[in-house]
PDB file of C-alpha atoms in Angstrom:
ATOM      1  CA  UNK A1105     104.890 138.727 128.133  1.00 43.00           C
ATOM      2  CA  UNK A1106     103.350 141.810 129.715  1.00 43.00           C
ATOM      3  CA  UNK A1107      99.776 142.020 131.074  1.00 40.00           C
ATOM      4  CA  UNK A1108      97.616 145.112 131.365  1.00 44.00           C
ATOM      5  CA  UNK A1109      95.753 145.588 134.613  1.00 47.00           C
ATOM      6  CA  UNK A1110      92.541 145.990 132.653  1.00 48.00           C
ATOM      7  CA  UNK A1111      92.966 142.705 130.763  1.00 44.00           C
ATOM      8  CA  UNK A1112      90.817 139.671 131.625  1.00 48.00           C
ATOM      9  CA  UNK A1113      93.649 137.329 130.627  1.00 46.00           C
ATOM     10  CA  UNK A1114      95.551 135.664 133.430  1.00 48.00           C
ATOM     11  CA  UNK A1115      99.135 134.457 133.008  1.00 48.00           C
ATOM     12  CA  UNK A1116      98.275 130.833 133.843  1.00 50.00           C
ATOM     13  CA  UNK A1117      95.525 130.715 131.188  1.00 47.00           C
ATOM     14  CA  UNK A1118      97.771 131.829 128.341  1.00 40.00           C
ATOM     15  CA  UNK A1119     100.246 128.953 128.566  1.00 42.00           C
ATOM     16  CA  UNK A1120      97.856 126.257 127.227  1.00 41.00           C
ATOM     17  CA  UNK A1121      96.683 128.629 124.474  1.00 40.00           C
ATOM     18  CA  UNK A1122     100.268 129.446 123.539  1.00 36.00           C
ATOM     19  CA  UNK A1123     101.222 125.749 123.431  1.00 36.00           C
ATOM     20  CA  UNK A1124      98.168 124.994 121.275  1.00 35.00           C
ATOM     21  CA  UNK A1125      99.154 127.767 118.838  1.00 36.00           C
ATOM     22  CA  UNK A1126     102.740 126.518 118.596  1.00 35.00           C
ATOM     23  CA  UNK A1127     101.684 122.883 118.065  1.00 35.00           C
ATOM     24  CA  UNK A1128      99.038 123.707 115.453  1.00 35.00           C
ATOM     25  CA  UNK A1129     101.452 126.044 113.656  1.00 37.00           C
ATOM     26  CA  UNK A1130     104.090 123.318 113.469  1.00 37.00           C
ATOM     27  CA  UNK A1131     101.614 120.708 112.211  1.00 38.00           C
ATOM     28  CA  UNK A1132     100.342 122.978 109.479  1.00 38.00           C
ATOM     29  CA  UNK A1133     103.778 123.680 108.075  1.00 32.00           C
ATOM     30  CA  UNK A1134     104.642 122.021 104.791  1.00 32.00           C
ATOM     31  CA  UNK A1135     107.979 120.194 104.906  1.00 31.00           C
ATOM     32  CA  UNK A1136     110.761 121.293 102.586  1.00 31.00           C
ATOM     33  CA  UNK A1137     110.735 119.216  99.409  1.00 32.00           C
ATOM     34  CA  UNK A1138     113.789 117.428  98.139  1.00 36.00           C
ATOM     35  CA  UNK A1139     114.762 117.051  94.509  1.00 38.00           C
ATOM     36  CA  UNK A1140     113.995 119.113  91.461  1.00 39.00           C
ATOM     37  CA  UNK A1141     110.748 121.121  91.389  1.00 39.00           C
ATOM     38  CA  UNK A1142     108.187 119.226  89.309  1.00 41.00           C
ATOM     39  CA  UNK A1143     107.210 122.211  87.194  1.00 45.00           C
ATOM     40  CA  UNK A1144     110.731 122.941  85.932  1.00 45.00           C
ATOM     41  CA  UNK A1145     112.890 119.830  85.687  1.00 50.00           C
ATOM     42  CA  UNK A1146     116.598 120.475  85.352  1.00 48.00           C
ATOM     43  CA  UNK A1147     117.739 117.857  82.884  1.00 49.00           C
ATOM     44  CA  UNK A1148     121.065 117.757  81.124  1.00 51.00           C
ATOM     45  CA  UNK A1149     121.232 116.309  77.648  1.00 55.00           C
ATOM     46  CA  UNK A1150     118.523 115.415  75.168  1.00 61.00           C
ATOM     47  CA  UNK A1151     115.239 113.976  76.390  1.00 63.00           C
ATOM     48  CA  UNK A1152     112.168 113.055  74.438  1.00 82.00           C
ATOM     49  CA  UNK A1153     109.596 112.097  77.029  1.00 96.00           C
ATOM     50  CA  UNK A1154     108.570 113.267  80.493  1.00 96.00           C
ATOM     51  CA  UNK A1155     106.457 110.855  82.544  1.00 97.00           C
ATOM     52  CA  UNK A1156     104.783 112.210  85.646  1.00 98.00           C
ATOM     53  CA  UNK A1157     104.076 110.194  88.784  1.00 98.00           C
ATOM     54  CA  UNK A1158     101.221 111.357  90.977  1.00 95.00           C
ATOM     55  CA  UNK A1159      99.297 110.367  94.049  1.00 96.00           C
ATOM     56  CA  UNK A1160      96.417 109.053  91.924  1.00 96.00           C
ATOM     57  CA  UNK A1161      98.745 106.025  91.554  1.00 97.00           C
ATOM     58  CA  UNK A1162      99.346 106.460  87.833  1.00 97.00           C
ATOM     59  CA  UNK A1163     102.185 107.222  85.463  1.00 98.00           C
ATOM     60  CA  UNK A1164     101.200 109.805  82.849  1.00 97.00           C
ATOM     61  CA  UNK A1165     101.296 108.969  80.052  1.00 97.00           C
ATOM     62  CA  UNK A1166     100.791 105.263  80.775  1.00 94.00           C
ATOM     63  CA  UNK A1167     101.588 103.793  77.332  1.00 96.00           C
ATOM     64  CA  UNK A1168     103.958 106.104  75.420  1.00 96.00           C
ATOM     65  CA  UNK A1169     106.282 105.213  72.539  1.00 96.00           C
ATOM     66  CA  UNK A1170     109.798 106.575  71.952  1.00 96.00           C
ATOM     67  CA  UNK A1171     112.734 105.927  69.629  1.00 94.00           C
ATOM     68  CA  UNK A1172     115.995 104.131  70.378  1.00 94.00           C
ATOM     69  CA  UNK A1173     118.412 106.563  72.019  1.00 93.00           C
ATOM     70  CA  UNK A1174     115.693 108.690  73.610  1.00 95.00           C
ATOM     71  CA  UNK A1175     115.801 109.610  77.271  1.00 95.00           C
ATOM     72  CA  UNK A1176     112.767 109.310  79.518  1.00 97.00           C
ATOM     73  CA  UNK A1177     112.543 111.543  82.572  1.00 96.00           C
ATOM     74  CA  UNK A1178     110.186 110.588  85.381  1.00 97.00           C
ATOM     75  CA  UNK A1179     109.056 113.394  87.692  1.00 97.00           C
ATOM     76  CA  UNK A1180     107.389 112.767  91.034  1.00 98.00           C
ATOM     77  CA  UNK A1181     104.548 115.297  91.038  1.00 96.00           C
ATOM     78  CA  UNK A1182     102.922 113.682  94.054  1.00 95.00           C
ATOM     79  CA  UNK A1183     103.128 114.381  97.748  1.00 97.00           C
ATOM     80  CA  UNK A1184     104.388 110.886  98.597  1.00 97.00           C
ATOM     81  CA  UNK A1185     107.359 108.847  97.457  1.00 98.00           C
ATOM     82  CA  UNK A1186     107.193 106.816  94.222  1.00 98.00           C
ATOM     83  CA  UNK A1187     109.574 104.656  92.185  1.00 98.00           C
ATOM     84  CA  UNK A1188     110.028 103.737  88.553  1.00 98.00           C
ATOM     85  CA  UNK A1189     111.279 100.180  88.513  1.00 97.00           C
ATOM     86  CA  UNK A1190     111.874  97.474  85.939  1.00 96.00           C
ATOM     87  CA  UNK A1191     113.926  94.862  87.730  1.00 95.00           C
ATOM     88  CA  UNK A1192     112.939  91.213  87.271  1.00 89.00           C
ATOM     89  CA  UNK A1193     111.886  89.758  90.602  1.00 90.00           C
ATOM     90  CA  UNK A1194     110.909  93.066  92.227  1.00 93.00           C
ATOM     91  CA  UNK A1195     107.266  92.921  91.153  1.00 94.00           C
ATOM     92  CA  UNK A1196     104.560  90.986  92.950  1.00 94.00           C
ATOM     93  CA  UNK A1197     103.126  90.133  89.501  1.00 94.00           C
ATOM     94  CA  UNK A1198     105.699  88.939  86.930  1.00 91.00           C
ATOM     95  CA  UNK A1199     103.895  90.693  84.046  1.00 92.00           C
ATOM     96  CA  UNK A1200     104.602  94.040  85.728  1.00 95.00           C
ATOM     97  CA  UNK A1201     108.347  93.729  85.003  1.00 91.00           C
ATOM     98  CA  UNK A1202     108.877  93.019  81.322  1.00 94.00           C
ATOM     99  CA  UNK A1203     111.869  94.177  79.304  1.00 94.00           C
ATOM    100  CA  UNK A1204     113.705  93.000  76.180  1.00 96.00           C
ATOM    101  CA  UNK A1205     116.341  90.329  76.820  1.00 92.00           C
ATOM    102  CA  UNK A1206     119.329  92.608  76.070  1.00 93.00           C
ATOM    103  CA  UNK A1207     117.978  95.650  77.937  1.00 96.00           C
ATOM    104  CA  UNK A1208     119.340  96.846  81.248  1.00 93.00           C
ATOM    105  CA  UNK A1209     116.879  96.907  84.155  1.00 96.00           C
ATOM    106  CA  UNK A1210     116.426 100.136  86.117  1.00 97.00           C
ATOM    107  CA  UNK A1211     115.307 101.156  89.576  1.00 97.00           C
ATOM    108  CA  UNK A1212     115.049 104.787  90.608  1.00 98.00           C
ATOM    109  CA  UNK A1213     114.827 103.985  94.292  1.00 97.00           C
ATOM    110  CA  UNK A1214     112.313 105.993  96.290  1.00 98.00           C
ATOM    111  CA  UNK A1215     111.845 109.417  94.709  1.00 98.00           C
ATOM    112  CA  UNK A1216     110.774 112.156  97.094  1.00 98.00           C
ATOM    113  CA  UNK A1217     108.167 114.697  95.975  1.00 97.00           C
ATOM    114  CA  UNK A1218     109.613 116.847  93.193  1.00 97.00           C
ATOM    115  CA  UNK A1219     112.524 114.490  92.458  1.00 98.00           C
ATOM    116  CA  UNK A1220     113.388 113.198  88.980  1.00 97.00           C
ATOM    117  CA  UNK A1221     114.934 110.076  87.458  1.00 97.00           C
ATOM    118  CA  UNK A1222     116.172 109.593  83.917  1.00 96.00           C
ATOM    119  CA  UNK A1223     116.859 106.560  81.766  1.00 96.00           C
ATOM    120  CA  UNK A1224     118.271 106.314  78.235  1.00 95.00           C
ATOM    121  CA  UNK A1225     116.725 103.544  76.122  1.00 96.00           C
ATOM    122  CA  UNK A1226     119.110 101.859  73.677  1.00 96.00           C
ATOM    123  CA  UNK A1227     117.253  98.580  73.029  1.00 97.00           C
ATOM    124  CA  UNK A1228     114.072  98.289  70.950  1.00 97.00           C
ATOM    125  CA  UNK A1229     111.162  96.485  72.500  1.00 97.00           C
ATOM    126  CA  UNK A1230     108.318  96.482  74.974  1.00 97.00           C
ATOM    127  CA  UNK A1231     108.870  97.501  78.594  1.00 98.00           C
ATOM    128  CA  UNK A1232     106.428  97.167  81.474  1.00 97.00           C
ATOM    129  CA  UNK A1233     107.429  98.836  84.726  1.00 98.00           C
ATOM    130  CA  UNK A1234     105.919  99.815  88.071  1.00 97.00           C
ATOM    131  CA  UNK A1235     106.142 101.774  91.280  1.00 98.00           C
ATOM    132  CA  UNK A1236     107.262  99.196  93.831  1.00 97.00           C
ATOM    133  CA  UNK A1237     105.492 101.132  96.598  1.00 97.00           C
ATOM    134  CA  UNK A1238     102.118 101.246  94.806  1.00 97.00           C
ATOM    135  CA  UNK A1239     102.017  98.218  92.498  1.00 97.00           C
ATOM    136  CA  UNK A1240      99.000  96.812  94.367  1.00 97.00           C
ATOM    137  CA  UNK A1241      97.172 100.108  93.727  1.00 97.00           C
ATOM    138  CA  UNK A1242      97.708  99.686  89.974  1.00 97.00           C
ATOM    139  CA  UNK A1243     100.727 101.948  89.456  1.00 97.00           C
ATOM    140  CA  UNK A1244     102.020 100.024  86.430  1.00 97.00           C
ATOM    141  CA  UNK A1245     102.810 101.387  82.955  1.00 98.00           C
ATOM    142  CA  UNK A1246     104.056 100.285  79.538  1.00 98.00           C
ATOM    143  CA  UNK A1247     106.669 101.838  77.234  1.00 97.00           C
ATOM    144  CA  UNK A1248     107.412 100.970  73.607  1.00 97.00           C
ATOM    145  CA  UNK A1249     110.859 101.691  72.195  1.00 97.00           C
ATOM    146  CA  UNK A1250     110.941 101.670  68.361  1.00 94.00           C
TER     147      UNK A1250
END
């Protein structure tokens, strides 16, 4: 760095200001997101329903209905990780994990912001599922398969 003779700045005074600028610049950067962008999911095959997960701790829609053979795609639109889970024993409240007796349970694992998860439903019935990370905050939903 070069200093003009007429400048009031002194070399020793610029180091703390430079460090402050570098630190603040790094903190303000948004991290790269993993997964598929939420606005344009890349989904192979037929799907009938997209359910969005957001940081308001809700699935939207919360109580949809689909037909046997339909695929549901969950998209994490939030800035934090979420899951879509229907595995008996994973919920703190038993009523938050309900599925028909012949149906296969599912667990997306932790979905990063922008990531997607898909599930094909082949068994009729009532399903109640949750986000394991935010169940206590009320992130529970219901799905009917006709």
